[in-house]
GROMACS .gro file of C-alpha atoms in nm:
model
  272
    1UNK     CA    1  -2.646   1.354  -1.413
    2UNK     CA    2  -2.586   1.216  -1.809
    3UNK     CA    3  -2.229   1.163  -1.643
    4UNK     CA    4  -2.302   0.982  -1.328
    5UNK     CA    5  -2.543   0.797  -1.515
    6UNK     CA    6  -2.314   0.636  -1.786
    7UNK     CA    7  -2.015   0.584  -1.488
    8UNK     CA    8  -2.324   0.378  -1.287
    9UNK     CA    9  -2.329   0.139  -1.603
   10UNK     CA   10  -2.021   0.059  -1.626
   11UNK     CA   11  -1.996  -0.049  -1.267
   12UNK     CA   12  -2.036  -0.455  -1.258
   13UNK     CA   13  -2.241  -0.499  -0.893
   14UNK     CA   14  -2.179  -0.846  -0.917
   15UNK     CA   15  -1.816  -0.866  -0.893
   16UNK     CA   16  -1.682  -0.720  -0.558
   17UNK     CA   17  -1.427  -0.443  -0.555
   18UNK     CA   18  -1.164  -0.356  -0.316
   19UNK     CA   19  -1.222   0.003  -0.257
   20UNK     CA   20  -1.634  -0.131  -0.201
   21UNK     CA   21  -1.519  -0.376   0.009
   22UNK     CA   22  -1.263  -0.142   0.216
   23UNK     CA   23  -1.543   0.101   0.240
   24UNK     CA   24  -1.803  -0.155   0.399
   25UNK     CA   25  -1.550  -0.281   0.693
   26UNK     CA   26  -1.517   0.122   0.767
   27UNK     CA   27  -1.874   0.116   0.829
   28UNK     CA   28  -1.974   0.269   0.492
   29UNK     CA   29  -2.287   0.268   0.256
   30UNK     CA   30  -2.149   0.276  -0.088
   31UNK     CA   31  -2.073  -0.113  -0.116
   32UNK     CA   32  -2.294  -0.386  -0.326
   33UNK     CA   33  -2.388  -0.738  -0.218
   34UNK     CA   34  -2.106  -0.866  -0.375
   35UNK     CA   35  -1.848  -0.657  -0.202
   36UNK     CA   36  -2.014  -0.735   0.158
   37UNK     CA   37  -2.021  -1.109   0.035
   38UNK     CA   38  -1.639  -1.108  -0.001
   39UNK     CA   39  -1.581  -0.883   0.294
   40UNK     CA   40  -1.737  -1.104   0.520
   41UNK     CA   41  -1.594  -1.453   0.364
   42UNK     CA   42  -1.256  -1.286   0.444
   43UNK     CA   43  -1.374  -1.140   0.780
   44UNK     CA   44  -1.486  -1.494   0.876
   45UNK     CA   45  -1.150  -1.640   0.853
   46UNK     CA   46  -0.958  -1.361   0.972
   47UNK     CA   47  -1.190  -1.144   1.260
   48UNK     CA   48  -0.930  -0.875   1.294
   49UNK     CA   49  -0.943  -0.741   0.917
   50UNK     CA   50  -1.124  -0.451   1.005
   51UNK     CA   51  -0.924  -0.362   1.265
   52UNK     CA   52  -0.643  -0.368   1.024
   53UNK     CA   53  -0.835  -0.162   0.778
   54UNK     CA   54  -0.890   0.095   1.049
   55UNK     CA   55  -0.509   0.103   1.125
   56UNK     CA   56  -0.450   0.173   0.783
   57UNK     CA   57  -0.639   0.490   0.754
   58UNK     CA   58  -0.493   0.607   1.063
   59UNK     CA   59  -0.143   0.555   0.937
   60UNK     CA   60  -0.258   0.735   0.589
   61UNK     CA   61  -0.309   0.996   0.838
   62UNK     CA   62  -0.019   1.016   0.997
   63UNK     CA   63   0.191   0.985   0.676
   64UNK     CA   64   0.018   1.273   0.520
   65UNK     CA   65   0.122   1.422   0.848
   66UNK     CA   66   0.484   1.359   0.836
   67UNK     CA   67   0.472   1.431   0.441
   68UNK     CA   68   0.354   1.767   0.448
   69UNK     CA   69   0.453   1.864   0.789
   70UNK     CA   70   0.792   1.718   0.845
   71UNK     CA   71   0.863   1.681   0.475
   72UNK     CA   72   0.785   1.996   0.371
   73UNK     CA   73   0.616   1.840   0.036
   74UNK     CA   74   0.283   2.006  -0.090
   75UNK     CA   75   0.219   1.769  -0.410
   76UNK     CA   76   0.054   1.437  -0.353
   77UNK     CA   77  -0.020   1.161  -0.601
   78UNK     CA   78  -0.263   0.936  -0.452
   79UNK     CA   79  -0.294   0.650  -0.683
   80UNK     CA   80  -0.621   0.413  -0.505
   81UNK     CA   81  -0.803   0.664  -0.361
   82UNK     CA   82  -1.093   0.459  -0.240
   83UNK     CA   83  -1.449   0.569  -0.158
   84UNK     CA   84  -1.408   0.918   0.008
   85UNK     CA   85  -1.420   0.914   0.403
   86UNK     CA   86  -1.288   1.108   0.711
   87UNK     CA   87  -0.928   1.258   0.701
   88UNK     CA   88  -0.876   1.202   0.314
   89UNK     CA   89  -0.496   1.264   0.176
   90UNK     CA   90  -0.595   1.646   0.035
   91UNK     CA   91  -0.792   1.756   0.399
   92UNK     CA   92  -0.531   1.601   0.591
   93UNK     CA   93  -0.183   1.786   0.383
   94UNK     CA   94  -0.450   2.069   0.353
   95UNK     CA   95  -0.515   2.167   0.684
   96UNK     CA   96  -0.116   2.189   0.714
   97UNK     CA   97  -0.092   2.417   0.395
   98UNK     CA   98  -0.394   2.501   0.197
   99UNK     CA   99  -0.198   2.567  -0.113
  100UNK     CA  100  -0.125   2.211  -0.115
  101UNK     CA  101  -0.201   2.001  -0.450
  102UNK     CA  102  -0.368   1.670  -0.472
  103UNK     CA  103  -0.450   1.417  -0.758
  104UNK     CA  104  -0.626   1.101  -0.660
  105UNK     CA  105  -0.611   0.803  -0.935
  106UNK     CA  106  -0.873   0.539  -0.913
  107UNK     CA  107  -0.984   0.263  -1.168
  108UNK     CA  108  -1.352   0.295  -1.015
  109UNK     CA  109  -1.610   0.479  -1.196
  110UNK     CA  110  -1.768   0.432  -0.837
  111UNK     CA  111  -1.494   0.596  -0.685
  112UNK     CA  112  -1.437   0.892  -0.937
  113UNK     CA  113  -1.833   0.970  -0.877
  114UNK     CA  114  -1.781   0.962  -0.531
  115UNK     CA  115  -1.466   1.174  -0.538
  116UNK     CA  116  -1.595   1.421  -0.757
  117UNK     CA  117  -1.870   1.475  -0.589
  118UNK     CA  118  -1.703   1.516  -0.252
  119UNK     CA  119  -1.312   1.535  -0.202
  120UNK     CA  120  -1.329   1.932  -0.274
  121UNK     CA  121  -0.979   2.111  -0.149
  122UNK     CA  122  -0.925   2.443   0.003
  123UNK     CA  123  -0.946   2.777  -0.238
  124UNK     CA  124  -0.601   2.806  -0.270
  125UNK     CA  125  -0.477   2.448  -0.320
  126UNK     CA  126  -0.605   2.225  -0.595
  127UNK     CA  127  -0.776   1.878  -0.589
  128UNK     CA  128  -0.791   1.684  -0.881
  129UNK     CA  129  -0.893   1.313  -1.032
  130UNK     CA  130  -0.813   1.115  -1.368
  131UNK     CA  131  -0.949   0.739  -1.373
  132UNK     CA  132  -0.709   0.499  -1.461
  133UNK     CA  133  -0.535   0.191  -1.328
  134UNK     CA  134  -0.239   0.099  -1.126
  135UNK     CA  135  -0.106  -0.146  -1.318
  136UNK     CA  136  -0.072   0.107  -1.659
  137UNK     CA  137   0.212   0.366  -1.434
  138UNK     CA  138   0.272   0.559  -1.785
  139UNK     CA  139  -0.062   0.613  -1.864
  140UNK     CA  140  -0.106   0.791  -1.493
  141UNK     CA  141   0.173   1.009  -1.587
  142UNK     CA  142   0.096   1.150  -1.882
  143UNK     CA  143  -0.313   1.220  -1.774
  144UNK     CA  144  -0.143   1.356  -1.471
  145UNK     CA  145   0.117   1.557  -1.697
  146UNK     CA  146  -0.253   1.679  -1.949
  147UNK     CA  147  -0.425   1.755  -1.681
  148UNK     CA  148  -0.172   1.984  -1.485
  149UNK     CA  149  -0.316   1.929  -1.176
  150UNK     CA  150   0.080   1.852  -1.056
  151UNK     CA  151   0.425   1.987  -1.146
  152UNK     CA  152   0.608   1.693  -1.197
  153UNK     CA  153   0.963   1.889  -1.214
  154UNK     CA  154   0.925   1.975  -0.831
  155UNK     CA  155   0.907   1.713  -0.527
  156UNK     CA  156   0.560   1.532  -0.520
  157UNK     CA  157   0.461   1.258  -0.250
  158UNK     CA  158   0.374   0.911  -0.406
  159UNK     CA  159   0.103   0.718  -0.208
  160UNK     CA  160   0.055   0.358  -0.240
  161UNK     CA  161  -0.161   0.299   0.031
  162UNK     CA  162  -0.342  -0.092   0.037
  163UNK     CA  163  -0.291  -0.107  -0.336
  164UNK     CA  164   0.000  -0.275  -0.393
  165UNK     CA  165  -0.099  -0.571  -0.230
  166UNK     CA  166  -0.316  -0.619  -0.514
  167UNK     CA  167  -0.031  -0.692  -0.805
  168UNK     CA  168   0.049  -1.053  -0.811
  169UNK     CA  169   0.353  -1.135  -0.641
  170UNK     CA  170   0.613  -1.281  -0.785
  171UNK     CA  171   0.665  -1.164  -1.129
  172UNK     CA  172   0.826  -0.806  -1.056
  173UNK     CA  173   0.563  -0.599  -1.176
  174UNK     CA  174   0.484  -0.424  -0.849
  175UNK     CA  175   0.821  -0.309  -0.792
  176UNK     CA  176   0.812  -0.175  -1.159
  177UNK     CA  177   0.522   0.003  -1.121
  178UNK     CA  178   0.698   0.168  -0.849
  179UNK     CA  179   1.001   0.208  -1.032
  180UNK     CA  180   0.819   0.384  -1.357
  181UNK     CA  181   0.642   0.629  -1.124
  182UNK     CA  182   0.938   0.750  -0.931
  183UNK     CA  183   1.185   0.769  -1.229
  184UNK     CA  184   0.925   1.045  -1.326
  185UNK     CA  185   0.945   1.214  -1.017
  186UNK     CA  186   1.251   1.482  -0.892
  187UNK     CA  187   1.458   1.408  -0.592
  188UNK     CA  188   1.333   1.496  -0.275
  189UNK     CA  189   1.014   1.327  -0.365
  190UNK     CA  190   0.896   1.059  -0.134
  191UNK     CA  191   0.708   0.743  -0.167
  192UNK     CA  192   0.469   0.579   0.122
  193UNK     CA  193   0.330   0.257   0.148
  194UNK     CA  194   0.118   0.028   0.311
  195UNK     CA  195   0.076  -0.300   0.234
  196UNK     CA  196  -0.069  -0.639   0.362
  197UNK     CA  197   0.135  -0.956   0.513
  198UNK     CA  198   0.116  -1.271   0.635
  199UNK     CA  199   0.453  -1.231   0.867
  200UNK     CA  200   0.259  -1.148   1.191
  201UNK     CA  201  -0.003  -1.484   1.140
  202UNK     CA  202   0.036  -1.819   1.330
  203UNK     CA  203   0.130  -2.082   1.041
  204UNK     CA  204  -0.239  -2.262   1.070
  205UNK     CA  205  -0.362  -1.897   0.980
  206UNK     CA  206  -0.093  -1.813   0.685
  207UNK     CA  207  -0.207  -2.204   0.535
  208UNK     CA  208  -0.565  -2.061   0.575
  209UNK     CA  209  -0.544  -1.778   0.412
  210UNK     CA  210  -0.329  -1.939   0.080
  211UNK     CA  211  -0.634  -2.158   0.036
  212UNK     CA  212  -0.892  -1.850   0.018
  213UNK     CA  213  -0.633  -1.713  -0.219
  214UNK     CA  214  -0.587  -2.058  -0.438
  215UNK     CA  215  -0.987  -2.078  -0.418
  216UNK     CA  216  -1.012  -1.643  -0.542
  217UNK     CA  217  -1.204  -1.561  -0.197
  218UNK     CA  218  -0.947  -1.336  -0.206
  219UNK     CA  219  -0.701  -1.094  -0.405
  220UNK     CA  220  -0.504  -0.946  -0.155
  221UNK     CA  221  -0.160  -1.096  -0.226
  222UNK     CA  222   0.092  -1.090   0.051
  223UNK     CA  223   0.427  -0.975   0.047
  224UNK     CA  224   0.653  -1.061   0.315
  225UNK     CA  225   0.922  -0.815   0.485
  226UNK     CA  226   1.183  -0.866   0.256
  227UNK     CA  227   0.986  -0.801  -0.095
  228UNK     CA  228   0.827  -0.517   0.096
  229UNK     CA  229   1.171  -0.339   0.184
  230UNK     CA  230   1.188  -0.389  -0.167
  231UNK     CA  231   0.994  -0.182  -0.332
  232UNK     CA  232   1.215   0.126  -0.191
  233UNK     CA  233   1.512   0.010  -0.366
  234UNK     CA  234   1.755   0.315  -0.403
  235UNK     CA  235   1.541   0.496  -0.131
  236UNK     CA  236   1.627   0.647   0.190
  237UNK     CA  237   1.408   0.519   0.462
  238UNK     CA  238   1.260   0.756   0.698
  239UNK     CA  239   1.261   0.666   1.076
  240UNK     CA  240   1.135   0.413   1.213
  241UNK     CA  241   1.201   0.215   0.854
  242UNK     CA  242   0.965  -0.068   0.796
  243UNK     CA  243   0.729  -0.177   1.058
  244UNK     CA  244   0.386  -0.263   1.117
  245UNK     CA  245   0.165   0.039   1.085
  246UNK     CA  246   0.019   0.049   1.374
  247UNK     CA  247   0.379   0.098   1.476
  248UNK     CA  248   0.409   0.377   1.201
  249UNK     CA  249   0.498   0.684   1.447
  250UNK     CA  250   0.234   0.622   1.644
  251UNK     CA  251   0.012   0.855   1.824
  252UNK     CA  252   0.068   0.902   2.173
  253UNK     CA  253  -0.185   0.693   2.299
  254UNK     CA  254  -0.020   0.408   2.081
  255UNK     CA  255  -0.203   0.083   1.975
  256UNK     CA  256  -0.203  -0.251   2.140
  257UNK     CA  257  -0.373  -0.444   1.887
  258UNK     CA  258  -0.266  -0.798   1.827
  259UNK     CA  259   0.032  -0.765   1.532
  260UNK     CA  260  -0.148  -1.031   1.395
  261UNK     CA  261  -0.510  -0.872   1.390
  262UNK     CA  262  -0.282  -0.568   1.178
  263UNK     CA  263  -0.053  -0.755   0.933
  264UNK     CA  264  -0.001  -0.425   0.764
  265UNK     CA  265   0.354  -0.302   0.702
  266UNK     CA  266   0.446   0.031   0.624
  267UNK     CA  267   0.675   0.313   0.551
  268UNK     CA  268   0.784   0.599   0.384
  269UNK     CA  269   1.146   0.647   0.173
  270UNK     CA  270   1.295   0.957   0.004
  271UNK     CA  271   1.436   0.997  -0.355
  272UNK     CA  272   1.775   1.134  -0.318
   0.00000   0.00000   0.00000
């Protein structure tokens, strides 16, 4: 409780966060006025975020999926965890092999609580969390490297899933963060994305949503197809490449959502 109770004060309600916010468009309880303030300023402008938001944790799914049961990869660095709900990374690669490993990274004392408190593994795999931030890649490695809870010398699966899209475009430093995390890893490691764009908007909505980002309604920065296919420089894409998630190896019943209700891409690439 001494625990919980010092992580609580160091949570400032009064400045919205994006794993708060993600958590109240999933229907969620663990979200302050602040969070459903932005949420719904964004939500106003653009009506199909939440149906974006949904496609993204389907297509976690289905990339933990394809990860661990195509793959063959039983390591999984999940770096923005977000507020624990249904098919999370570890149950998802579990329930394909228990002895799979799993270390979530979040920058939320919220989240860690959360996480701690509920993302337990199976018996025979291991689930594990260190709090730190995206935008500090070494400092993930070496708590992960500490704490053990991965062995870095053998494949691991790198998740960047609606985090990167927070990192200011335009300066490099997202691709660098994704270059200092993978020169860590060995090859046949693999890296999955998602990440949010404006490519699939009608130009009155792209103008739009500029202004709520000029005006810091919001801090989801866009990246468009080419600075996505980007970040998996010296990668080997895996089938079907880069495409809009709900696109993503779909299920069979597919999804016929408006692109631009999405504006998601994704994919997944492989360290040779």
């Amino acid at each position: 409780m001494a625990s919980s109770d010092a992580a609580a004060r160091t949570i400032d309600t009064s400045v919205p966060h994006p794993a708060r916010r993600y958590d109240y468009w999933l229907g969620g309880k663990d979200n302050f006025a602040a969070d459903r303030e932005s949420a719904d300023a964004i939500e106003a402008k653009f009506p199909g975020m939440r149906a974006g938001i949904r496609a993204n944790r389907a297509v976690l799914r289905r990339m933990t999926t394809y990860l661990a049961a195509e793959a063959g990869l039983r390591q999984f660095l999940d770096i923005g965890t977000g507020l624990p709900t249904a098919d999370n990374t570890h149950e998802v690669a579990q329930r394909i092999d228990p002895h799979s490993r799993v270390l979530y990274v979040d920058n939320d004392p919220l989240v860690m609580s959360h996480a701690r408190a509920l993302l337990t593994g199976s018996p025979q795999g291991a689930t594990d969390y260190i709090e730190a931030d995206l935008r500090d890649p070494q400092a993930i490695l070496d708590a992960a490297r500490e704490r053990q809870a991965l062995d870095l010398t053998r494949p691991v699966a790198l998740m960047l899933i609606a985090v990167l899209h927070f990192v200011r475009p335009g300066h490099g430093e997202a691709q660098a963060i994704v270059r200092t995390l993978l020169d860590a890893l060995p090859a046949g490691s693999c890296l999955a994305v998602t990440h949010f764009t404006t490519d699939f908007m009608p130009p009155e909505e792209r103008v739009r949503y500029q202004g709520m980002l000029d005006s810091g309604i919001s801090d989801i920065w866009p990246r468009d197809r080419s600075a996505f296919t980007a970040l998996f420089d010296g990668l080997e894409l895996v089938e079907p490449g880069v495409e809009l998630i709900s696109r993503w190896r779909p299920d069979a019943a597919g999804d016929d959502t408006d692109p631009s209700r999405i504006s998601i891409y994704g994919a997944v690439g492989r360290k040779l």
